[in-house]
Amino acid sequence: MSQTASIKDVATHAQVAVGTVSNVLNYPDRVSQRTKERVLKSIAELGFVRNDAARQLRAGQSRTIGLIVLDVGNPFFSSVARAAEDAATALGSVVLVGDSGQDASREAHYMDLFQEQRVQGLLISPVGNVAERIDTLRERGVPTVLVDELADTDRCSSVSVDDEEGGYLAAKHVLDLGRRRLAFVGTPSIRQVASRLKGAQRAVAEVSDASVEVLDSAGQTVLAGRQVGNSLVERAPELRPEAVFCSNDLLALGVMQSLTMLRTVRIPEDIALIGYDDIDFAISAVVPLSSIRQPTEALGRTAIELLAEEQESGGTKHRSVVFTPELVVRQSTAGAGS
Amino acid sequence: MSQTASIKDVATHAQVAVGTVSNVLNYPDRVSQRTKERVLKSIAELGFVRNDAARQLRAGQSRTIGLIVLDVGNPFFSSVARAAEDAATALGSVVLVGDSGQDASREAHYMDLFQEQRVQGLLISPVGNVAERIDTLRERGVPTVLVDELADTDRCSSVSVDDEEGGYLAAKHVLDLGRRRLAFVGTPSIRQVASRLKGAQRAVAEVSDASVEVLDSAGQTVLAGRQVGNSLVERAPELRPEAVFCSNDLLALGVMQSLTMLRTVRIPEDIALIGYDDIDFAISAVVPLSSIRQPTEALGRTAIELLAEEQESGGTKHRSVVFTPELVVRQSTAGAGS
DNA sequence: CGTAACAAATGAAACGATTCAAAGACGAGT
DNA sequence: ACTCGTCTTTGAATCGTTTCATTTGTTACG
């Protein structure tokens, strides 16, 4: 069983020094044509493959970037992750994805792991209180970029979306349709959700006779949305809200399923429905779902860019980029009623 | 800016030899209580974190397992990946996930990368012809397990699901409901899809007056399903199939949306609909979708187990595990018509 | 012919952990 | 006092690469 050949084996086989083989791999211009060909031939014959561990050890740093997300199953995060991977690949780096599942201990586990791997930097959607941990990392030369969370700018960089503005846009839109009694569905204990609610309340406050009721859902899933939807259907028609704003699309789709299945409530005629995130599935729902689009692609790409800036500045300069969300109107909030 | 401390710094600080520090970390029993405490104190004070590259270099192998999937966005694969990660974590390993996106060159890229990382083993849902590549890896002591693909047992191990049986189950189910004119939706150029079709055709052949029409879809997505659905709606009612079997749930949901949106076709009364994979969304679709459940959790877990077996046997013994899929009946194929 | 200038190739040192043969410490038994 | 065995600790060697100060080779020019 032939084990993997080392650079030394290649050197012997090609009758050159190890440094020369290394140069062929890293600085081809420094090596003469003839020698290069001979070395490359030996590499092919022996099936030599670089040992990345040795390279990292010498370099003192890996070509790896750690990314910790709240839930890879959530299309929002998988989309951000994909964009970050692409941007990193262009820079010759690799992204390792860790899923904290909103659990602080899992989050800590991945931070330990990434630190042992000597990652170039860390992208993280924090769940626990990671401020101290990030300070430590920065002192050790590992820059961090917060993702989907606004950072204290003298601590680290961040990319996020203006959640309050998003909430405002959604509520304003249904208010503009003439709806007055709104309901907000979500779990405000999550920071992003709380901000969206705050924005919605601001929009409501601008209209004299409008109101918004908060329906705390048990999670952020389709199933949780269905439960809320069922509770709405059970209400007397006059007690139902005229518009429902859900803190994410999964919830909204759940609500939609409850409402449409029972056929007693029409969307958007009786209840206008709007979600958040604009996941791929929103456009192809039974009643195409209006939503607030977040620029996931830009989030992932910018996160990598900010990380590169941090590296260049030696972790001294920090910058926070806040994107503006965008209203996407579809059938679930179509004209009727204005 | 304090850089990361090495094991040597810890040794100096605790006034012991480097070997002793290493023993504290790896063989705590060999070290006396007093020394251990002193070393641990120094580790804490200096904030020492193991350098994994150095460890790997010495060990000659990483604690990493590579996993290459066709599409992480697909719930089937993300579920398998999650299960594999959990199983690997229990064994003290880490799973690196690469997304080939059904592209042979991306697949090759990840194989190169994982080889440089000296992964313990490789789990792969192959897209290109990787047989030779796998042979090379095996020779070099990197065992491979095929995922969702049956392997040649004297080459490597594999975990898969009996796709033909799944196709048979689905078709048999709708035939048992009394439906005779079936349609199969999918892209038979994909191996798994072709097998499912073959199974369906077998079931149809067992019933004298039954037939199955193949509708080649442009992809395996919700959108592709909608297109097929629209084409069905455009047909004269008497030319429509009585049952539609889609090669995955995304397609089925797309078809469902087309059919229900136009309200001219009722599910399941006019057309019974069944998908494949039983993704989380199937149960909460407008009309809850019947499907063929694949044991994703078991696939991921078993893949890791087989990899462990390969490692123990030094890559000599291979084993293929084939799971049996399971019919899940929901409203989209409910009783009517039998 | 001597030498300056440049290009190419060399090979030892370093990265940070683990391993392991050897040395040291200590008590028990004779 | 001496030997033996057990438990602890030591520190040099090792993994495979990159780096860089040197050496070697080649060409050009006075």
XYZ file of C-alpha atoms (C1' of nucleotides) in Angstrom:
736
model
C 0.000 0.000 0.000
C 1.744 3.108 -1.219
C 1.564 5.882 1.286
C 1.515 9.474 0.229
C 4.770 10.856 -1.091
C 6.362 13.840 0.603
C 8.169 16.742 -0.922
C 11.403 15.025 0.033
C 10.487 11.966 -1.998
C 9.764 14.189 -4.946
C 13.111 15.925 -4.511
C 14.972 12.625 -4.475
C 13.083 11.306 -7.458
C 13.693 14.467 -9.488
C 17.243 14.787 -8.195
C 16.846 18.305 -6.881
C 16.767 19.917 -3.438
C 13.590 20.097 -1.419
C 13.677 23.878 -1.602
C 13.501 23.625 -5.360
C 10.398 21.495 -5.263
C 8.841 23.993 -2.914
C 9.722 26.772 -5.305
C 8.145 24.944 -8.201
C 4.940 24.851 -6.209
C 5.003 28.361 -4.805
C 7.251 30.494 -6.987
C 7.401 28.833 -10.404
C 9.189 31.867 -11.867
C 12.244 31.277 -9.764
C 12.814 27.885 -11.314
C 14.245 27.171 -14.739
C 12.035 25.616 -17.332
C 13.961 22.373 -17.492
C 14.008 21.784 -13.763
C 10.370 22.686 -13.442
C 9.374 20.096 -15.993
C 11.402 17.424 -14.288
C 9.899 18.212 -10.898
C 6.366 18.331 -12.225
C 6.914 14.974 -13.873
C 8.072 13.480 -10.587
C 5.099 14.980 -8.788
C 2.763 13.351 -11.250
C 4.534 10.005 -11.141
C 4.610 9.822 -7.377
C 1.133 11.263 -7.011
C 2.398 13.862 -4.605
C -0.214 15.898 -2.757
C 0.716 18.794 -0.512
C 0.306 18.253 3.193
C -1.710 21.191 4.280
C -1.001 20.690 7.971
C 2.722 21.126 7.424
C 2.147 24.155 5.284
C -0.109 25.727 7.882
C 2.302 24.978 10.646
C 5.063 26.784 8.867
C 2.809 29.613 7.786
C 1.384 30.011 11.266
C -2.068 30.462 9.823
C -4.528 28.432 7.858
C -6.369 29.399 4.706
C -9.578 28.755 6.537
C -12.378 31.056 7.638
C -14.827 29.943 10.291
C -18.521 30.702 9.958
C -20.973 30.026 12.763
C -24.662 30.333 11.909
C -27.816 29.876 13.938
C -29.340 27.268 11.669
C -28.070 25.942 8.350
C -31.507 24.568 7.607
C -32.849 28.118 7.396
C -32.661 29.298 3.776
C -31.562 32.747 4.946
C -28.399 31.384 6.510
C -27.651 28.776 3.897
C -27.840 31.530 1.317
C -25.485 33.766 3.289
C -23.135 30.834 3.764
C -23.106 30.049 0.080
C -22.243 33.648 -0.811
C -19.477 33.745 1.784
C -18.035 30.511 0.428
C -17.960 31.845 -3.096
C -16.299 35.090 -2.038
C -13.754 33.222 0.060
C -12.958 30.815 -2.743
C -12.110 33.775 -4.945
C -9.566 34.804 -2.327
C -8.122 31.314 -2.093
C -9.680 30.590 1.270
C -12.077 27.940 2.455
C -15.072 28.454 4.703
C -15.818 25.997 7.487
C -19.441 26.142 8.509
C -20.557 25.419 12.049
C -24.193 25.266 13.100
C -24.796 26.522 16.620
C -28.490 25.676 16.488
C -29.072 28.710 18.731
C -27.238 26.882 21.496
C -24.511 28.780 23.349
C -22.500 25.675 24.229
C -22.426 24.460 20.646
C -21.384 27.937 19.653
C -18.522 27.826 22.164
C -17.526 24.390 20.895
C -17.129 25.686 17.363
C -15.218 28.714 18.562
C -12.759 26.416 20.342
C -12.469 24.241 17.292
C -11.859 27.146 14.960
C -9.279 28.565 17.287
C -7.378 25.275 17.314
C -7.511 25.350 13.541
C -5.974 28.822 13.626
C -8.599 30.184 11.264
C -7.811 33.414 9.450
C -10.920 34.945 10.841
C -14.363 34.286 12.180
C -17.809 35.182 10.896
C -20.504 34.688 13.476
C -24.197 35.177 14.105
C -23.908 35.184 17.861
C -26.354 33.501 20.161
C -24.599 33.776 23.518
C -22.649 36.702 24.849
C -19.494 36.456 22.804
C -18.098 39.963 23.296
C -15.284 38.898 25.618
C -14.432 35.915 23.542
C -14.139 38.169 20.506
C -11.841 40.526 22.380
C -9.556 37.618 23.187
C -9.557 36.487 19.590
C -8.751 39.954 18.361
C -5.799 40.194 20.755
C -4.513 37.004 19.246
C -4.849 38.292 15.742
C -8.063 36.554 14.758
C -10.420 39.188 13.358
C -14.131 38.673 13.745
C -17.083 39.950 11.769
C -20.557 39.803 13.224
C -23.171 38.646 10.755
C -26.790 39.836 10.920
C -26.004 41.740 14.103
C -24.832 45.319 14.538
C -21.446 45.576 16.242
C -19.933 48.009 18.639
C -17.581 49.595 16.129
C -14.573 49.806 18.392
C -14.720 46.107 18.944
C -15.190 44.461 15.597
C -16.794 44.822 12.194
C -20.249 43.720 11.259
C -22.704 43.277 8.432
C -26.362 43.505 9.132
C -29.690 44.567 7.747
C -31.807 47.322 9.235
C -34.462 45.181 10.864
C -36.397 48.104 12.243
C -36.641 49.624 8.790
C -37.790 46.281 7.433
C -40.503 46.083 10.043
C -41.512 49.631 9.253
C -41.717 48.915 5.526
C -43.894 45.877 6.022
C -46.329 47.583 8.366
C -46.437 50.773 6.293
C -47.272 48.736 3.218
C -50.349 47.102 4.704
C -51.385 50.383 6.327
C -51.195 51.982 2.904
C -53.605 49.319 1.693
C -56.063 50.699 4.200
C -55.713 47.943 6.782
C -55.890 49.247 10.329
C -55.943 46.320 12.758
C -52.606 44.574 12.356
C -51.129 41.508 14.002
C -47.430 40.790 14.401
C -46.397 37.143 14.622
C -42.978 36.121 15.965
C -40.814 35.594 18.999
C -39.701 39.035 20.169
C -37.158 37.500 22.531
C -34.919 37.223 19.486
C -33.153 40.525 18.864
C -33.877 40.672 15.133
C -37.554 39.929 15.693
C -37.818 42.589 18.390
C -36.377 45.185 16.018
C -38.819 44.263 13.284
C -41.659 44.621 15.734
C -40.370 47.990 16.865
C -40.332 49.224 13.270
C -43.858 47.985 12.740
C -45.041 49.770 15.862
C -43.475 52.987 14.664
C -45.391 52.752 11.394
C -48.595 52.064 13.271
C -48.028 55.037 15.554
C -47.968 57.303 12.521
C -51.550 56.418 11.659
C -54.147 57.691 14.097
C -56.632 54.809 14.117
C -54.247 51.904 13.580
C -53.232 49.232 16.066
C -50.935 46.240 16.218
C -51.415 43.159 18.294
C -48.447 40.912 19.115
C -48.898 37.157 18.748
C -45.937 35.367 20.306
C -45.251 32.219 18.300
C -43.658 29.072 19.628
C -40.601 29.217 17.429
C -39.876 30.420 13.938
C -41.045 27.436 11.924
C -43.860 26.550 9.550
C -45.493 24.523 12.286
C -45.468 27.420 14.726
C -47.082 29.530 12.043
C -49.872 27.024 11.553
C -50.702 27.114 15.228
C -51.013 30.858 15.159
C -53.065 30.595 11.969
C -55.463 28.147 13.578
C -55.968 30.448 16.512
C -56.903 33.216 14.078
C -59.406 31.057 12.253
C -61.114 30.214 15.542
C -61.757 33.850 16.271
C -64.998 35.538 15.398
C -64.481 37.213 12.002
C -64.831 40.711 13.412
C -62.031 40.034 15.900
C -59.580 38.915 13.264
C -56.812 41.282 12.211
C -57.017 42.809 8.753
C -53.353 42.214 8.129
C -50.767 39.819 9.531
C -47.030 40.505 9.494
C -44.844 37.524 10.316
C -41.245 37.877 11.432
C -40.136 35.315 8.882
C -41.451 33.553 5.806
C -41.682 30.131 7.381
C -44.120 31.493 9.937
C -46.029 33.291 7.218
C -46.332 30.146 5.121
C -47.619 28.297 8.159
C -50.237 30.958 8.784
C -51.167 30.891 5.119
C -51.719 27.153 5.183
C -54.069 27.359 8.148
C -56.054 30.165 6.637
C -56.389 28.739 3.141
C -57.033 25.174 4.203
C -60.172 26.101 6.089
C -61.379 28.201 3.194
C -63.198 30.557 5.517
C -60.630 33.295 5.200
C -59.455 34.693 1.903
C -55.949 36.049 1.314
C -55.578 38.940 0.715
C -59.227 40.003 0.651
C -60.007 39.225 4.286
C -56.503 39.155 5.703
C -53.431 40.559 4.006
C -50.314 38.536 4.792
C -46.674 39.520 4.643
C -43.542 37.676 5.706
C -39.842 38.401 6.051
C -36.659 37.119 4.325
C -38.133 36.501 0.876
C -36.993 32.901 0.760
C -37.170 31.105 -2.566
C -40.337 29.400 -1.581
C -42.246 32.644 -0.952
C -42.769 33.354 -4.619
C -44.139 29.900 -5.300
C -46.498 29.592 -2.374
C -50.198 28.893 -2.937
C -50.831 32.590 -2.673
C -47.514 34.171 -3.650
C -46.242 35.769 -0.478
C -45.278 39.410 -0.061
C -42.115 39.713 1.944
C -39.169 41.843 2.982
C -36.112 40.897 1.021
C -32.764 40.774 2.732
C -29.680 40.905 0.532
C -28.245 37.560 1.632
C -25.794 37.457 -1.213
C -24.419 40.876 -0.297
C -24.306 39.969 3.379
C -22.113 36.942 2.782
C -19.875 38.684 0.293
C -19.447 41.801 2.399
C -18.690 39.767 5.491
C -15.704 38.296 3.696
C -14.655 41.717 2.447
C -14.759 43.209 5.920
C -12.746 40.288 7.206
C -10.118 41.017 4.581
C -10.067 44.678 5.669
C -9.607 43.636 9.266
C -6.688 41.448 8.304
C -5.028 44.187 6.322
C -5.357 46.707 9.127
C -4.096 44.193 11.644
C -7.438 44.160 13.401
C -7.334 47.843 14.310
C -9.941 49.324 12.010
C -13.520 48.198 12.228
C -16.452 48.985 10.040
C -20.126 48.224 10.193
C -22.149 47.864 7.050
C -25.898 48.065 7.383
C -28.007 47.084 4.413
C -31.484 48.315 3.761
C -34.169 45.688 3.271
C -36.586 45.896 0.395
C -40.318 45.429 0.146
C -41.467 42.764 -2.301
C -45.164 42.965 -3.065
C -46.981 39.869 -4.253
C -50.484 38.563 -4.306
C -50.824 38.009 -0.567
C -51.074 41.768 -0.102
C -52.510 42.702 -3.474
C -54.502 45.875 -3.887
C -57.944 45.011 -2.504
C -59.235 47.330 0.172
C -57.306 50.494 -0.545
C -0.562 42.283 20.910
C -0.095 38.923 22.610
C 0.272 36.163 20.102
C -0.850 32.666 20.892
C 1.291 30.774 23.366
C 2.870 27.481 22.361
C 3.367 24.368 24.377
C 6.945 25.470 24.924
C 5.837 28.731 26.499
C 3.581 26.786 28.813
C 6.444 24.487 29.742
C 8.714 27.402 30.569
C 6.036 29.149 32.568
C 5.185 26.040 34.564
C 8.852 25.041 34.815
C 8.426 21.601 33.347
C 9.487 19.872 30.143
C 7.424 20.157 26.982
C 6.756 16.437 27.081
C 5.104 16.875 30.439
C 2.734 19.513 29.122
C 1.860 17.219 26.263
C 1.179 14.434 28.726
C -1.097 16.640 30.781
C -3.136 17.199 27.641
C -3.118 13.677 26.268
C -2.363 11.267 29.106
C -3.342 13.029 32.336
C -2.893 9.797 34.331
C 0.799 9.747 33.703
C 1.289 13.052 35.451
C 1.318 13.666 39.192
C -1.469 15.689 40.715
C 0.799 18.580 41.732
C 2.453 18.967 38.356
C -0.825 18.693 36.556
C -2.313 21.534 38.552
C 0.679 23.733 37.920
C 0.567 23.073 34.178
C -3.159 23.630 33.940
C -2.749 26.907 35.766
C -0.107 28.038 33.302
C -2.294 26.979 30.388
C -5.106 29.111 31.742
C -2.900 32.093 32.467
C -1.272 32.083 29.059
C -4.502 31.260 27.290
C -2.829 28.389 25.497
C -4.757 26.781 22.651
C -3.494 23.673 20.892
C -2.246 24.147 17.370
C -4.124 21.577 15.406
C -1.843 21.791 12.385
C 1.158 20.746 14.417
C -0.755 17.935 15.988
C -1.984 16.695 12.641
C 1.440 16.889 11.131
C 2.867 14.676 13.806
C -0.124 12.337 13.784
C -0.034 12.082 10.003
C -3.795 12.315 9.883
C -6.456 14.841 10.738
C -9.568 14.350 12.788
C -11.563 15.472 9.813
C -14.001 13.670 7.545
C -14.889 15.098 4.161
C -18.442 15.014 2.881
C -19.338 15.996 -0.668
C -23.018 16.399 -1.453
C -24.893 17.319 -4.596
C -26.731 20.276 -3.069
C -26.750 21.471 0.521
C -29.862 23.480 -0.184
C -31.776 20.249 -0.712
C -33.353 19.214 2.608
C -32.514 15.586 1.893
C -28.791 16.283 1.860
C -28.745 18.823 4.643
C -30.500 16.265 6.800
C -27.998 13.549 5.908
C -25.171 15.989 6.587
C -26.547 16.913 9.956
C -26.794 13.261 10.987
C -23.273 12.558 9.805
C -21.967 15.520 11.745
C -23.598 14.359 14.923
C -22.277 10.832 14.541
C -18.794 12.117 13.767
C -18.811 14.464 16.735
C -19.509 11.498 18.986
C -16.341 9.917 17.640
C -14.324 13.076 18.146
C -14.173 13.918 14.476
C -15.334 16.897 12.496
C -17.157 16.834 9.176
C -16.220 19.258 6.435
C -19.038 19.724 3.966
C -18.434 20.479 0.323
C -21.192 21.237 -2.143
C -20.500 19.949 -5.627
C -23.685 21.438 -7.046
C -23.802 18.473 -9.445
C -20.690 19.819 -11.105
C -17.838 17.390 -11.710
C -15.130 20.029 -11.551
C -16.339 21.388 -8.226
C -16.443 17.821 -7.032
C -12.841 17.313 -8.086
C -11.873 20.569 -6.403
C -13.230 19.378 -3.075
C -11.563 16.011 -3.479
C -8.228 17.762 -3.980
C -8.847 19.982 -1.001
C -9.797 17.116 1.263
C -6.781 15.165 0.167
C -4.496 18.044 1.059
C -6.191 18.155 4.420
C -5.406 14.459 4.862
C -8.962 13.686 5.868
C -9.587 10.448 7.731
C -12.078 9.446 5.123
C -14.460 10.650 2.485
C -18.224 10.441 2.163
C -19.461 11.300 -1.282
C -22.566 11.452 -3.420
C -20.741 11.233 -6.701
C -21.641 13.208 -9.748
C -18.754 12.482 -12.077
C -16.991 9.200 -12.578
C -14.982 8.963 -9.408
C -14.177 5.250 -9.366
C -10.526 5.695 -10.275
C -10.078 8.575 -7.907
C -11.496 6.426 -5.117
C -9.085 3.619 -5.945
C -6.187 6.037 -5.615
C -7.482 7.305 -2.316
C -7.887 3.796 -0.968
C -4.323 2.944 -1.920
C -3.234 5.919 0.091
C -5.215 4.867 3.101
C -8.191 7.193 2.691
C -11.334 5.089 2.890
C -14.395 6.240 0.998
C -18.062 5.591 1.517
C -20.537 6.291 -1.255
C -23.680 8.007 -0.054
C -27.024 7.480 -1.780
C -25.365 5.315 -4.400
C -24.785 1.579 -4.435
C -21.116 0.625 -4.553
C -19.198 -2.127 -6.172
C -18.444 -4.015 -2.961
C -14.867 -4.864 -3.760
C -14.086 -1.218 -4.233
C -15.604 0.656 -1.302
C -18.522 0.713 1.079
C -21.790 2.481 0.527
C -25.080 3.487 2.074
C -28.085 3.888 -0.101
C -31.821 3.505 -0.296
C -33.581 1.108 -2.622
C -34.854 3.625 -5.133
C -36.528 1.069 -7.323
C -38.484 -0.240 -4.352
C -39.463 3.322 -3.477
C -40.742 3.891 -6.981
C -42.627 0.616 -6.835
C -44.237 1.536 -3.513
C -45.400 4.890 -4.777
C -46.888 3.543 -7.991
C -48.432 0.528 -6.282
C -50.089 2.831 -3.780
C -51.882 4.913 -6.380
C -52.747 1.808 -8.394
C -54.320 0.350 -5.265
C -56.484 3.462 -5.109
C -57.847 2.442 -8.471
C -55.943 4.952 -10.571
C -54.855 3.538 -13.889
C -53.329 6.317 -16.006
C -50.203 7.443 -14.149
C -47.640 10.102 -14.920
C -44.067 10.112 -13.691
C -42.370 13.514 -13.339
C -38.593 13.836 -13.064
C -35.287 13.826 -14.875
C -34.446 10.191 -15.589
C -30.902 11.132 -16.570
C -30.150 11.120 -12.858
C -29.452 7.604 -11.680
C -31.714 7.756 -8.607
C -34.586 9.125 -10.659
C -34.181 6.438 -13.283
C -34.376 3.741 -10.617
C -37.530 5.219 -9.162
C -39.088 5.250 -12.591
C -38.083 1.654 -13.178
C -39.796 0.621 -9.948
C -42.918 2.507 -10.924
C -42.966 0.817 -14.306
C -42.678 -2.571 -12.650
C -45.733 -1.847 -10.506
C -47.655 -0.668 -13.558
C -46.737 -3.821 -15.482
C -48.370 -5.911 -12.765
C -51.761 -4.354 -13.493
C -53.255 -5.243 -16.838
C -54.924 -1.981 -17.831
C -52.490 0.481 -16.215
C -50.078 2.802 -17.956
C -47.394 5.326 -17.015
C -46.384 8.344 -18.998
C -42.989 9.974 -18.390
C -42.840 13.752 -18.128
C -39.230 14.910 -18.207
C -38.884 17.966 -16.003
C -36.326 20.723 -16.412
C -34.590 20.128 -13.124
C -35.630 18.978 -9.702
C -36.992 22.192 -8.272
C -40.320 23.706 -7.289
C -40.236 25.854 -10.381
C -39.713 22.899 -12.683
C -42.679 21.251 -11.016
C -44.888 24.243 -11.658
C -44.092 24.134 -15.349
C -45.103 20.503 -15.557
C -48.208 21.275 -13.521
C -49.192 24.050 -15.901
C -48.849 21.730 -18.863
C -51.197 19.294 -17.161
C -53.795 21.967 -16.505
C -53.765 22.934 -20.153
C -54.717 19.444 -21.222
C -58.257 18.402 -21.867
C -59.529 16.851 -18.630
C -59.914 13.396 -20.159
C -56.241 13.436 -21.204
C -54.975 14.229 -17.734
C -53.417 11.435 -15.702
C -55.332 10.131 -12.713
C -52.225 10.101 -10.575
C -48.898 11.909 -10.673
C -45.734 10.559 -9.085
C -42.889 13.062 -8.781
C -39.290 12.014 -8.279
C -38.911 14.445 -5.413
C -41.039 16.567 -3.124
C -39.974 19.890 -4.528
C -41.294 18.881 -7.920
C -44.471 17.579 -6.327
C -45.043 20.836 -4.455
C -44.576 22.734 -7.691
C -47.106 20.575 -9.454
C -49.471 20.995 -6.537
C -49.243 24.755 -6.718
C -50.120 24.826 -10.400
C -53.038 22.492 -9.966
C -54.530 24.137 -6.895
C -53.983 27.705 -8.000
C -56.172 27.274 -11.078
C -58.846 25.551 -9.015
C -59.914 23.453 -12.001
C -58.278 20.319 -10.708
C -58.873 18.888 -7.269
C -56.261 16.941 -5.307
C -56.730 14.071 -4.683
C -60.183 13.704 -6.227
C -59.200 14.428 -9.825
C -55.476 13.779 -9.606
C -53.729 11.930 -6.831
C -50.246 13.310 -6.141
C -47.258 11.691 -4.507
C -43.695 12.888 -4.066
C -40.418 11.497 -2.851
C -38.100 12.247 0.131
C -40.746 13.299 2.648
C -39.113 16.628 3.356
C -40.361 18.596 6.349
C -42.431 20.798 4.139
C -44.465 17.912 2.691
C -46.612 17.470 5.774
C -47.459 21.145 5.925
C -48.266 21.744 2.281
C -51.648 23.120 1.241
C -52.773 19.608 0.601
C -50.542 17.494 2.835
C -48.373 15.538 0.448
C -47.997 11.773 0.360
C -44.412 10.799 -0.140
C -41.739 8.135 0.107
C -39.690 8.614 3.220
C -35.965 8.030 3.085
C -34.176 7.426 6.360
C -31.819 10.393 6.113
C -30.798 10.186 9.735
C -29.836 6.529 9.365
C -28.018 7.251 6.095
C -25.773 9.846 7.686
C -25.126 7.849 10.822
C -24.433 4.623 8.960
C -22.099 6.349 6.544
C -19.914 7.339 9.478
C -20.125 3.832 10.938
C -19.041 2.238 7.683
C -16.185 4.685 7.466
C -15.076 3.618 10.931
C -15.238 -0.033 9.835
C -13.131 0.747 6.799
C -10.545 2.430 8.961
C -10.394 -0.492 11.371
C -9.963 -3.031 8.612
C -7.334 -0.893 6.946
C -9.571 -0.349 3.951
C -9.765 -4.028 3.036
C -13.313 -4.924 3.990
C -16.198 -3.165 2.323
C -19.872 -3.323 3.054
C -22.945 -1.920 1.372
C -25.992 -1.059 3.396
C -29.233 -0.593 1.516
C -32.172 0.882 3.370
C -35.769 0.354 2.443
C -37.885 3.434 1.836
C -41.284 3.805 3.405
C -44.618 4.957 2.058
C -46.175 7.891 3.887
C -49.829 8.398 3.000
C -51.359 11.830 3.427
C -54.255 13.755 2.031
C -52.860 14.189 -1.485
C -53.591 10.516 -2.154
C -56.463 10.036 0.260
C -59.020 7.245 -0.344
C -61.302 8.702 -2.998
C -61.734 6.598 -6.091
C -60.947 3.107 -4.828
C 41.406 36.728 -18.690
C 39.156 38.659 -14.626
C 35.150 39.911 -12.529
C 30.739 41.948 -11.928
C 25.921 40.926 -12.317
C 22.402 38.018 -12.315
C 19.832 33.545 -12.297
C 19.215 29.087 -10.355
C 19.689 25.728 -6.970
C 20.904 24.340 -2.368
C 20.058 22.705 2.317
C 19.716 23.839 7.152
C 16.546 26.039 10.347
C 12.051 26.777 11.892
C 7.019 26.049 12.810
C 4.485 23.324 17.390
C 2.953 19.292 18.718
C 3.718 14.068 20.072
C 6.473 10.127 21.136
C 9.595 7.330 23.485
C 13.884 5.743 25.287
C 16.312 7.120 29.079
C 17.081 9.231 33.475
C 15.557 10.460 38.040
C 13.048 9.919 42.401
C 11.397 7.201 45.961
C 10.083 3.414 48.791
C 10.199 -1.537 49.898
C 12.589 -5.607 50.630
C 16.856 -7.989 51.787
C 23.839 -0.052 52.181
C 22.162 -2.049 47.958
C 19.009 -3.605 44.537
C 14.731 -3.795 42.412
C 10.382 -1.996 40.772
C 7.209 1.687 40.094
C 5.979 6.159 39.099
C 7.312 10.694 37.086
C 9.738 13.577 34.262
C 12.895 14.716 30.711
C 14.338 16.306 26.140
C 15.824 15.007 21.602
C 13.882 13.270 17.361
C 10.189 13.503 14.217
C 6.309 14.874 11.033
C 6.368 17.909 5.857
C 6.552 22.172 4.481
C 8.505 27.066 3.663
C 12.082 30.382 4.014
C 16.371 32.466 3.248
C 21.217 33.093 3.486
C 24.670 30.758 0.625
C 26.648 28.539 -3.014
C 27.042 27.392 -7.747
C 26.581 28.342 -12.595
C 26.279 31.479 -16.560
C 26.728 35.506 -19.237
C 28.461 40.076 -20.341
C 31.775 43.419 -20.400
C 36.142 45.956 -19.894
